[in-house]
Amino acid sequence: MKKTYINGVGCISTQKTFDTVFLEEAVVNHDENVLAVIPPVYKDYISPAAIRRMAKGVKNGIVASALAMKDSNVENVDAIITGTGLGCIEDSEKFLKSILDNNEEFLTPTSFIQSTHNTVGAQIALLQQCKGYNFTYVNGAVSFESALIDAKMQIEEEEANSILVGGVDENGDYTTALFKLNGRIKKDNSGPYDVLTSATSGAVYGEGASFFVLENERKENTYAELLDVSIVNTLEENEVEDAIQSFLKSNNLEISDVDVLILGFDGNADFENYYKNLVQNSFAETPQLYYKHLSGEYDTASAFALWMASKILKTQEIPEIIKLNPVSKPSYKTILLYNQLNGKNHSFTLLTK
């Protein structure tokens, strides 16, 4: 079986994650409960005529994928696999609003056509003239992991040599308002919004696009090897540690072999014990990191974490801004990512140098 290597990364997020080395310009926002992406110069990547018609999720996906392709020195890939939780939600909102505003008459179809979840993968394929396998996973908080598993299986079975994999989500005004109503996002004007010390329910929300070029051969510019990805739909708080141990065991590893643990703390006090139990018990001696204070919470936020992990393995440095504890190691070889959303959709991802 072929191994899977991450050979290129590209990330557009609520931080300046392009034109920088690694989070040196990152800022923690304590005043906003919904974070917006820091936009790149889109016209450097997309023609101005096309930009006008594109929702921000599509634009961010195209730029992030272009950055990953450039980073990996690859001209074309065999497949494009995308994960998204809400797809092009802005265009969906536009279309639904125009239905209401126009009494269901005289509708322009553009927003409807571009509101489907697979728009991002399709636009990337059109720009790259990639006629290979193109698939979009919409599996809530494990959408990106589902895409990763698919890509990894294809590379292992030698059905593809290089695959572009990404996670994309965008915020829409109306959807954000609904999320605030049902408590998924923290209440307005209840700051400061601190992810680690929060005592309230709801998360600090964000958006972003992260893409990776996965290939079956190791190169000079390789970031990491993707060892394994696992998804578990439901776990009790006291079952997470056992799940992690069996996941590591299936890869001939133990907890002591993990050099870095990256956790998805999002400020929702109702579900933080899933992470806190690990922090205080089995991984107390392991360097621990978190990331949603920078990226915000969204269905494919774990793609931002994978970008971060890839950077750590390549640079062998951990920025202070993402540290949960003061523990450090002389070198970092194996990284474990653990994420869950509201107690469901638990995912474990394992990388090695």
mmCIF file of C-alpha atoms in Angstrom, residues 28-348:
data_model
loop_
_atom_site.group_PDB
_atom_site.id
_atom_site.type_symbol
_atom_site.label_atom_id
_atom_site.label_comp_id
_atom_site.label_asym_id
_atom_site.label_seq_id
_atom_site.Cartn_x
_atom_site.Cartn_y
_atom_site.Cartn_z
ATOM 1 C CA VAL A 28 -6.795 36.785 19.096
ATOM 2 C CA ASN A 29 -10.111 38.600 18.852
ATOM 3 C CA HIS A 30 -11.973 38.900 22.169
ATOM 4 C CA ASP A 31 -14.659 41.316 20.957
ATOM 5 C CA GLU A 32 -16.352 39.440 18.097
ATOM 6 C CA ASN A 33 -18.511 36.326 18.348
ATOM 7 C CA VAL A 34 -18.376 35.798 14.569
ATOM 8 C CA LEU A 35 -15.005 36.145 12.836
ATOM 9 C CA ALA A 36 -14.650 37.014 9.145
ATOM 10 C CA VAL A 37 -11.870 35.881 6.812
ATOM 11 C CA ILE A 38 -8.971 38.166 6.025
ATOM 12 C CA PRO A 39 -9.320 38.272 2.233
ATOM 13 C CA PRO A 40 -6.352 37.855 -0.099
ATOM 14 C CA VAL A 41 -6.076 39.847 -3.334
ATOM 15 C CA TYR A 42 -8.551 37.749 -5.320
ATOM 16 C CA LYS A 43 -7.719 39.302 -8.686
ATOM 17 C CA ASP A 44 -4.236 37.783 -8.487
ATOM 18 C CA TYR A 45 -5.886 34.371 -8.817
ATOM 19 C CA ILE A 46 -9.275 34.907 -10.505
ATOM 20 C CA SER A 47 -10.274 37.150 -13.409
ATOM 21 C CA PRO A 48 -12.137 40.299 -12.245
ATOM 22 C CA ALA A 49 -15.152 39.399 -14.421
ATOM 23 C CA ALA A 50 -15.498 36.034 -12.664
ATOM 24 C CA ILE A 51 -14.954 37.453 -9.159
ATOM 25 C CA ARG A 52 -18.182 39.480 -9.328
ATOM 26 C CA ARG A 53 -20.333 36.380 -9.610
ATOM 27 C CA MET A 54 -18.583 34.311 -6.952
ATOM 28 C CA ALA A 55 -19.552 33.940 -3.312
ATOM 29 C CA LYS A 56 -16.708 34.329 -0.840
ATOM 30 C CA GLY A 57 -16.557 30.587 -0.069
ATOM 31 C CA VAL A 58 -15.877 29.858 -3.737
ATOM 32 C CA LYS A 59 -13.269 32.620 -3.998
ATOM 33 C CA ASN A 60 -11.507 31.491 -0.816
ATOM 34 C CA GLY A 61 -11.560 27.866 -1.978
ATOM 35 C CA ILE A 62 -10.046 28.768 -5.346
ATOM 36 C CA VAL A 63 -7.263 30.846 -3.766
ATOM 37 C CA ALA A 64 -6.491 28.264 -1.045
ATOM 38 C CA SER A 65 -6.307 25.499 -3.664
ATOM 39 C CA ALA A 66 -4.076 27.643 -5.881
ATOM 40 C CA LEU A 67 -1.748 28.295 -2.930
ATOM 41 C CA ALA A 68 -1.575 24.561 -2.154
ATOM 42 C CA MET A 69 -0.848 23.678 -5.798
ATOM 43 C CA LYS A 70 1.874 26.322 -6.009
ATOM 44 C CA ASP A 71 3.334 25.155 -2.700
ATOM 45 C CA SER A 72 3.568 21.572 -3.951
ATOM 46 C CA ASN A 73 4.988 22.495 -7.407
ATOM 47 C CA VAL A 74 2.225 20.450 -9.007
ATOM 48 C CA GLU A 75 0.564 21.526 -12.253
ATOM 49 C CA ASN A 76 -2.403 19.145 -12.206
ATOM 50 C CA VAL A 77 -3.961 16.628 -9.839
ATOM 51 C CA ASP A 78 -5.851 13.386 -10.517
ATOM 52 C CA ALA A 79 -8.802 14.218 -8.272
ATOM 53 C CA ILE A 80 -10.410 17.020 -6.292
ATOM 54 C CA ILE A 81 -12.199 16.175 -3.028
ATOM 55 C CA THR A 82 -13.896 18.862 -0.966
ATOM 56 C CA GLY A 83 -15.561 18.839 2.438
ATOM 57 C CA THR A 84 -18.081 21.494 3.477
ATOM 58 C CA GLY A 85 -20.689 21.792 6.188
ATOM 59 C CA LEU A 86 -22.959 24.493 4.815
ATOM 60 C CA GLY A 87 -21.684 24.863 1.253
ATOM 61 C CA CYS A 88 -22.307 28.188 -0.479
ATOM 62 C CA ILE A 89 -24.725 29.410 2.163
ATOM 63 C CA GLU A 90 -24.604 33.055 1.019
ATOM 64 C CA ASP A 91 -25.989 32.194 -2.413
ATOM 65 C CA SER A 92 -28.619 29.944 -0.831
ATOM 66 C CA GLU A 93 -29.743 32.882 1.297
ATOM 67 C CA LYS A 94 -29.787 35.214 -1.715
ATOM 68 C CA PHE A 95 -31.966 32.832 -3.689
ATOM 69 C CA LEU A 96 -34.419 32.209 -0.857
ATOM 70 C CA LYS A 97 -34.652 35.948 -0.196
ATOM 71 C CA SER A 98 -35.366 36.661 -3.875
ATOM 72 C CA ILE A 99 -38.144 34.033 -3.810
ATOM 73 C CA LEU A 100 -39.787 35.943 -0.958
ATOM 74 C CA ASP A 101 -39.093 39.427 -2.323
ATOM 75 C CA ASN A 102 -40.440 38.594 -5.810
ATOM 76 C CA ASN A 103 -43.431 36.483 -4.756
ATOM 77 C CA GLU A 104 -41.815 33.472 -6.419
ATOM 78 C CA GLU A 105 -41.786 35.145 -9.841
ATOM 79 C CA PHE A 106 -39.096 36.381 -12.280
ATOM 80 C CA LEU A 107 -36.210 34.729 -10.463
ATOM 81 C CA THR A 108 -32.670 34.766 -11.850
ATOM 82 C CA PRO A 109 -31.196 31.281 -11.511
ATOM 83 C CA THR A 110 -27.579 32.360 -10.870
ATOM 84 C CA SER A 111 -27.759 32.268 -7.067
ATOM 85 C CA PHE A 112 -29.585 28.950 -7.168
ATOM 86 C CA ILE A 113 -26.994 27.386 -9.489
ATOM 87 C CA GLN A 114 -24.145 28.620 -7.284
ATOM 88 C CA SER A 115 -25.806 27.665 -4.010
ATOM 89 C CA THR A 116 -25.038 23.950 -4.275
ATOM 90 C CA HIS A 117 -22.405 22.494 -1.999
ATOM 91 C CA ASN A 118 -20.237 21.213 -4.841
ATOM 92 C CA THR A 119 -19.775 24.645 -6.457
ATOM 93 C CA VAL A 120 -16.299 25.055 -4.914
ATOM 94 C CA GLY A 121 -14.927 21.765 -6.231
ATOM 95 C CA ALA A 122 -16.513 22.408 -9.617
ATOM 96 C CA GLN A 123 -15.026 25.902 -9.989
ATOM 97 C CA ILE A 124 -11.557 24.655 -9.027
ATOM 98 C CA ALA A 125 -11.850 21.849 -11.600
ATOM 99 C CA LEU A 126 -12.947 24.317 -14.296
ATOM 100 C CA LEU A 127 -9.998 26.611 -13.617
ATOM 101 C CA GLN A 128 -7.501 23.738 -13.557
ATOM 102 C CA GLN A 129 -9.143 21.792 -16.383
ATOM 103 C CA CYS A 130 -9.183 18.770 -14.087
ATOM 104 C CA LYS A 131 -11.513 16.163 -15.589
ATOM 105 C CA GLY A 132 -10.842 13.511 -12.938
ATOM 106 C CA TYR A 133 -12.790 12.342 -9.900
ATOM 107 C CA ASN A 134 -14.518 15.295 -8.223
ATOM 108 C CA PHE A 135 -16.501 14.745 -5.054
ATOM 109 C CA THR A 136 -17.897 16.875 -2.228
ATOM 110 C CA TYR A 137 -18.652 15.527 1.253
ATOM 111 C CA VAL A 138 -21.337 17.210 3.358
ATOM 112 C CA ASN A 139 -21.146 15.410 6.691
ATOM 113 C CA GLY A 140 -21.437 18.187 9.263
ATOM 114 C CA ALA A 141 -18.369 18.531 11.467
ATOM 115 C CA VAL A 142 -16.610 15.555 9.839
ATOM 116 C CA SER A 143 -17.041 16.735 6.235
ATOM 117 C CA PHE A 144 -13.328 17.448 5.863
ATOM 118 C CA GLU A 145 -12.273 14.190 7.541
ATOM 119 C CA SER A 146 -14.588 12.282 5.171
ATOM 120 C CA ALA A 147 -12.786 13.905 2.231
ATOM 121 C CA LEU A 148 -9.411 12.996 3.780
ATOM 122 C CA ILE A 149 -10.404 9.353 4.256
ATOM 123 C CA ASP A 150 -11.570 9.127 0.627
ATOM 124 C CA ALA A 151 -8.326 10.659 -0.650
ATOM 125 C CA LYS A 152 -6.162 8.440 1.553
ATOM 126 C CA MET A 153 -7.968 5.290 0.376
ATOM 127 C CA GLN A 154 -7.547 6.269 -3.279
ATOM 128 C CA ILE A 155 -3.823 6.875 -2.849
ATOM 129 C CA GLU A 156 -3.352 3.611 -0.903
ATOM 130 C CA GLU A 157 -5.186 1.632 -3.587
ATOM 131 C CA GLU A 158 -3.185 3.438 -6.306
ATOM 132 C CA GLU A 159 -6.296 4.827 -7.969
ATOM 133 C CA ALA A 160 -4.722 8.303 -7.893
ATOM 134 C CA ASN A 161 -1.209 9.689 -7.457
ATOM 135 C CA SER A 162 -2.014 13.263 -6.431
ATOM 136 C CA ILE A 163 -5.251 14.595 -4.949
ATOM 137 C CA LEU A 164 -6.352 18.080 -3.958
ATOM 138 C CA VAL A 165 -8.312 17.892 -0.689
ATOM 139 C CA GLY A 166 -9.908 20.827 1.102
ATOM 140 C CA GLY A 167 -12.414 22.060 3.641
ATOM 141 C CA VAL A 168 -14.451 25.207 2.929
ATOM 142 C CA ASP A 169 -17.170 27.034 4.837
ATOM 143 C CA GLU A 170 -18.501 30.589 4.757
ATOM 144 C CA ASN A 171 -20.763 32.653 7.004
ATOM 145 C CA GLY A 172 -24.109 33.969 5.770
ATOM 146 C CA ASP A 173 -25.827 36.792 7.652
ATOM 147 C CA TYR A 174 -29.201 35.084 7.955
ATOM 148 C CA THR A 175 -27.776 31.686 8.924
ATOM 149 C CA THR A 176 -25.545 33.370 11.511
ATOM 150 C CA ALA A 177 -28.610 35.085 13.001
ATOM 151 C CA LEU A 178 -30.373 31.699 13.208
ATOM 152 C CA PHE A 179 -27.341 30.117 14.877
ATOM 153 C CA LYS A 180 -27.395 32.886 17.478
ATOM 154 C CA LEU A 181 -31.094 32.253 18.087
ATOM 155 C CA ASN A 182 -30.627 28.533 18.688
ATOM 156 C CA GLY A 183 -27.537 29.041 20.846
ATOM 157 C CA ARG A 184 -24.948 27.621 18.476
ATOM 158 C CA ILE A 185 -23.136 30.983 18.476
ATOM 159 C CA LYS A 186 -22.483 32.994 21.642
ATOM 160 C CA LYS A 187 -24.890 35.845 22.363
ATOM 161 C CA ASP A 188 -24.121 39.336 21.025
ATOM 162 C CA ASN A 189 -22.681 41.884 23.466
ATOM 163 C CA SER A 190 -21.675 39.240 26.001
ATOM 164 C CA GLY A 191 -17.905 39.524 25.491
ATOM 165 C CA PRO A 192 -15.056 39.257 26.066
ATOM 166 C CA TYR A 193 -15.253 36.055 24.040
ATOM 167 C CA ASP A 194 -12.481 33.959 25.503
ATOM 168 C CA VAL A 195 -12.356 30.391 24.219
ATOM 169 C CA LEU A 196 -10.560 28.781 27.169
ATOM 170 C CA THR A 197 -12.196 30.429 30.187
ATOM 171 C CA SER A 198 -15.740 30.659 28.809
ATOM 172 C CA ALA A 199 -18.551 29.642 31.175
ATOM 173 C CA THR A 200 -21.353 30.088 28.629
ATOM 174 C CA SER A 201 -22.760 27.851 25.923
ATOM 175 C CA GLY A 202 -22.368 28.540 22.204
ATOM 176 C CA ALA A 203 -19.149 28.956 20.241
ATOM 177 C CA VAL A 204 -17.170 31.789 18.702
ATOM 178 C CA TYR A 205 -17.874 31.269 14.995
ATOM 179 C CA GLY A 206 -15.619 31.639 11.974
ATOM 180 C CA GLU A 207 -15.122 30.674 8.333
ATOM 181 C CA GLY A 208 -12.291 29.704 6.039
ATOM 182 C CA ALA A 209 -10.836 27.465 3.344
ATOM 183 C CA SER A 210 -7.846 25.144 3.689
ATOM 184 C CA PHE A 211 -6.528 22.929 0.893
ATOM 185 C CA PHE A 212 -3.851 20.248 0.748
ATOM 186 C CA VAL A 213 -2.096 18.408 -2.050
ATOM 187 C CA LEU A 214 -1.825 14.744 -1.042
ATOM 188 C CA GLU A 215 0.563 12.563 -3.032
ATOM 189 C CA ASN A 216 1.893 9.037 -2.947
ATOM 190 C CA GLU A 217 5.560 10.005 -2.921
ATOM 191 C CA ARG A 218 7.760 11.890 -0.548
ATOM 192 C CA LYS A 219 9.479 15.000 -1.925
ATOM 193 C CA GLU A 220 11.878 17.650 -0.673
ATOM 194 C CA ASN A 221 8.974 19.954 0.131
ATOM 195 C CA THR A 222 6.883 17.289 1.951
ATOM 196 C CA TYR A 223 5.254 18.542 5.153
ATOM 197 C CA ALA A 224 4.138 15.294 6.754
ATOM 198 C CA GLU A 225 2.844 11.808 6.237
ATOM 199 C CA LEU A 226 -0.888 11.359 6.847
ATOM 200 C CA LEU A 227 -0.948 8.175 8.908
ATOM 201 C CA ASP A 228 -4.619 7.708 9.724
ATOM 202 C CA VAL A 229 -8.027 9.364 10.062
ATOM 203 C CA SER A 230 -10.919 8.047 12.126
ATOM 204 C CA ILE A 231 -14.493 9.226 12.698
ATOM 205 C CA VAL A 232 -16.786 8.243 15.586
ATOM 206 C CA ASN A 233 -20.322 9.611 15.622
ATOM 207 C CA THR A 234 -21.075 9.529 19.343
ATOM 208 C CA LEU A 235 -18.849 9.129 22.400
ATOM 209 C CA GLU A 236 -19.404 9.813 26.083
ATOM 210 C CA GLU A 237 -16.891 12.088 27.795
ATOM 211 C CA ASN A 238 -15.316 9.128 29.601
ATOM 212 C CA GLU A 239 -14.957 7.105 26.375
ATOM 213 C CA VAL A 240 -12.720 9.510 24.449
ATOM 214 C CA GLU A 241 -9.484 8.379 26.062
ATOM 215 C CA ASP A 242 -10.183 4.699 25.233
ATOM 216 C CA ALA A 243 -11.109 5.660 21.671
ATOM 217 C CA ILE A 244 -7.814 7.525 21.274
ATOM 218 C CA GLN A 245 -5.825 4.633 22.737
ATOM 219 C CA SER A 246 -7.364 2.115 20.357
ATOM 220 C CA PHE A 247 -6.873 4.530 17.432
ATOM 221 C CA LEU A 248 -3.181 4.907 18.328
ATOM 222 C CA LYS A 249 -2.825 1.167 18.934
ATOM 223 C CA SER A 250 -4.102 0.426 15.415
ATOM 224 C CA ASN A 251 -1.118 2.489 14.218
ATOM 225 C CA ASN A 252 1.326 0.756 16.613
ATOM 226 C CA LEU A 253 1.575 3.842 18.803
ATOM 227 C CA GLU A 254 0.934 4.709 22.425
ATOM 228 C CA ILE A 255 -0.010 7.965 24.134
ATOM 229 C CA SER A 256 3.647 8.529 25.055
ATOM 230 C CA ASP A 257 4.533 8.514 21.322
ATOM 231 C CA VAL A 258 2.387 11.597 20.632
ATOM 232 C CA ASP A 259 4.589 14.717 20.532
ATOM 233 C CA VAL A 260 1.770 17.243 20.075
ATOM 234 C CA LEU A 261 -1.956 17.093 20.805
ATOM 235 C CA ILE A 262 -4.165 19.608 18.976
ATOM 236 C CA LEU A 263 -7.637 20.096 20.456
ATOM 237 C CA GLY A 264 -10.762 21.846 19.170
ATOM 238 C CA PHE A 265 -11.691 24.035 22.177
ATOM 239 C CA ASP A 266 -14.371 26.411 20.831
ATOM 240 C CA GLY A 267 -15.654 28.197 23.942
ATOM 241 C CA ASN A 268 -18.837 26.142 24.308
ATOM 242 C CA ALA A 269 -18.724 25.352 28.046
ATOM 243 C CA ASP A 270 -21.294 22.531 27.672
ATOM 244 C CA PHE A 271 -18.899 20.286 25.762
ATOM 245 C CA GLU A 272 -15.386 21.347 26.787
ATOM 246 C CA ASN A 273 -14.983 18.393 29.174
ATOM 247 C CA TYR A 274 -14.325 16.169 26.171
ATOM 248 C CA TYR A 275 -11.056 18.074 25.827
ATOM 249 C CA LYS A 276 -10.387 18.945 29.468
ATOM 250 C CA ASN A 277 -10.317 15.277 30.525
ATOM 251 C CA LEU A 278 -7.479 14.644 28.056
ATOM 252 C CA VAL A 279 -5.638 17.815 29.038
ATOM 253 C CA GLN A 280 -5.658 16.963 32.734
ATOM 254 C CA ASN A 281 -5.136 13.205 32.564
ATOM 255 C CA SER A 282 -3.555 11.089 29.846
ATOM 256 C CA PHE A 283 -1.911 13.934 27.890
ATOM 257 C CA ALA A 284 -0.784 16.074 30.841
ATOM 258 C CA GLU A 285 2.896 15.596 29.868
ATOM 259 C CA THR A 286 2.308 16.240 26.140
ATOM 260 C CA PRO A 287 2.550 19.664 24.432
ATOM 261 C CA GLN A 288 -1.092 20.718 23.931
ATOM 262 C CA LEU A 289 -2.368 23.245 21.370
ATOM 263 C CA TYR A 290 -5.686 24.810 20.418
ATOM 264 C CA TYR A 291 -6.749 26.812 17.364
ATOM 265 C CA LYS A 292 -10.392 27.925 17.297
ATOM 266 C CA HIS A 293 -9.538 31.169 19.132
ATOM 267 C CA LEU A 294 -7.810 32.023 15.840
ATOM 268 C CA SER A 295 -10.032 30.330 13.243
ATOM 269 C CA GLY A 296 -13.427 30.346 14.961
ATOM 270 C CA GLU A 297 -15.720 27.311 15.015
ATOM 271 C CA TYR A 298 -17.210 26.024 11.751
ATOM 272 C CA ASP A 299 -17.871 22.600 10.293
ATOM 273 C CA THR A 300 -14.520 22.294 8.528
ATOM 274 C CA ALA A 301 -12.403 24.147 11.107
ATOM 275 C CA SER A 302 -10.381 20.946 11.558
ATOM 276 C CA ALA A 303 -8.840 21.664 8.138
ATOM 277 C CA PHE A 304 -7.254 24.763 9.721
ATOM 278 C CA ALA A 305 -5.874 22.479 12.448
ATOM 279 C CA LEU A 306 -4.368 20.157 9.832
ATOM 280 C CA TRP A 307 -2.744 23.180 8.150
ATOM 281 C CA MET A 308 -1.308 24.155 11.542
ATOM 282 C CA ALA A 309 -0.038 20.615 12.250
ATOM 283 C CA SER A 310 1.601 20.417 8.811
ATOM 284 C CA LYS A 311 3.394 23.704 9.453
ATOM 285 C CA ILE A 312 4.611 22.546 12.885
ATOM 286 C CA LEU A 313 6.113 19.351 11.456
ATOM 287 C CA LYS A 314 7.874 21.287 8.701
ATOM 288 C CA THR A 315 9.144 24.272 10.737
ATOM 289 C CA GLN A 316 9.583 22.331 14.012
ATOM 290 C CA GLU A 317 8.333 25.415 15.824
ATOM 291 C CA ILE A 318 5.180 26.105 17.807
ATOM 292 C CA PRO A 319 3.963 29.734 18.032
ATOM 293 C CA GLU A 320 3.148 30.857 21.598
ATOM 294 C CA ILE A 321 -0.321 32.004 20.512
ATOM 295 C CA ILE A 322 -1.598 28.418 20.080
ATOM 296 C CA LYS A 323 -0.088 26.817 23.219
ATOM 297 C CA LEU A 324 -2.387 25.377 25.891
ATOM 298 C CA ASN A 325 0.371 24.336 28.269
ATOM 299 C CA PRO A 326 4.070 25.183 28.716
ATOM 300 C CA VAL A 327 5.325 21.669 27.880
ATOM 301 C CA SER A 328 7.693 21.510 24.912
ATOM 302 C CA LYS A 329 9.891 18.902 23.226
ATOM 303 C CA PRO A 330 13.235 19.160 21.408
ATOM 304 C CA SER A 331 11.621 17.922 18.184
ATOM 305 C CA TYR A 332 8.126 17.111 16.955
ATOM 306 C CA LYS A 333 7.494 13.917 15.044
ATOM 307 C CA THR A 334 3.946 12.687 15.691
ATOM 308 C CA ILE A 335 0.867 14.913 15.993
ATOM 309 C CA LEU A 336 -2.648 13.873 16.991
ATOM 310 C CA LEU A 337 -5.661 16.075 16.178
ATOM 311 C CA TYR A 338 -8.936 15.595 18.034
ATOM 312 C CA ASN A 339 -12.115 17.524 17.246
ATOM 313 C CA GLN A 340 -15.822 17.248 18.058
ATOM 314 C CA LEU A 341 -18.835 19.529 17.710
ATOM 315 C CA ASN A 342 -21.460 19.663 20.461
ATOM 316 C CA GLY A 343 -20.598 16.175 21.677
ATOM 317 C CA LYS A 344 -21.077 14.556 18.254
ATOM 318 C CA ASN A 345 -18.924 13.789 15.213
ATOM 319 C CA HIS A 346 -15.617 13.012 16.909
ATOM 320 C CA SER A 347 -12.614 12.864 14.615
ATOM 321 C CA PHE A 348 -9.022 11.734 15.150
#
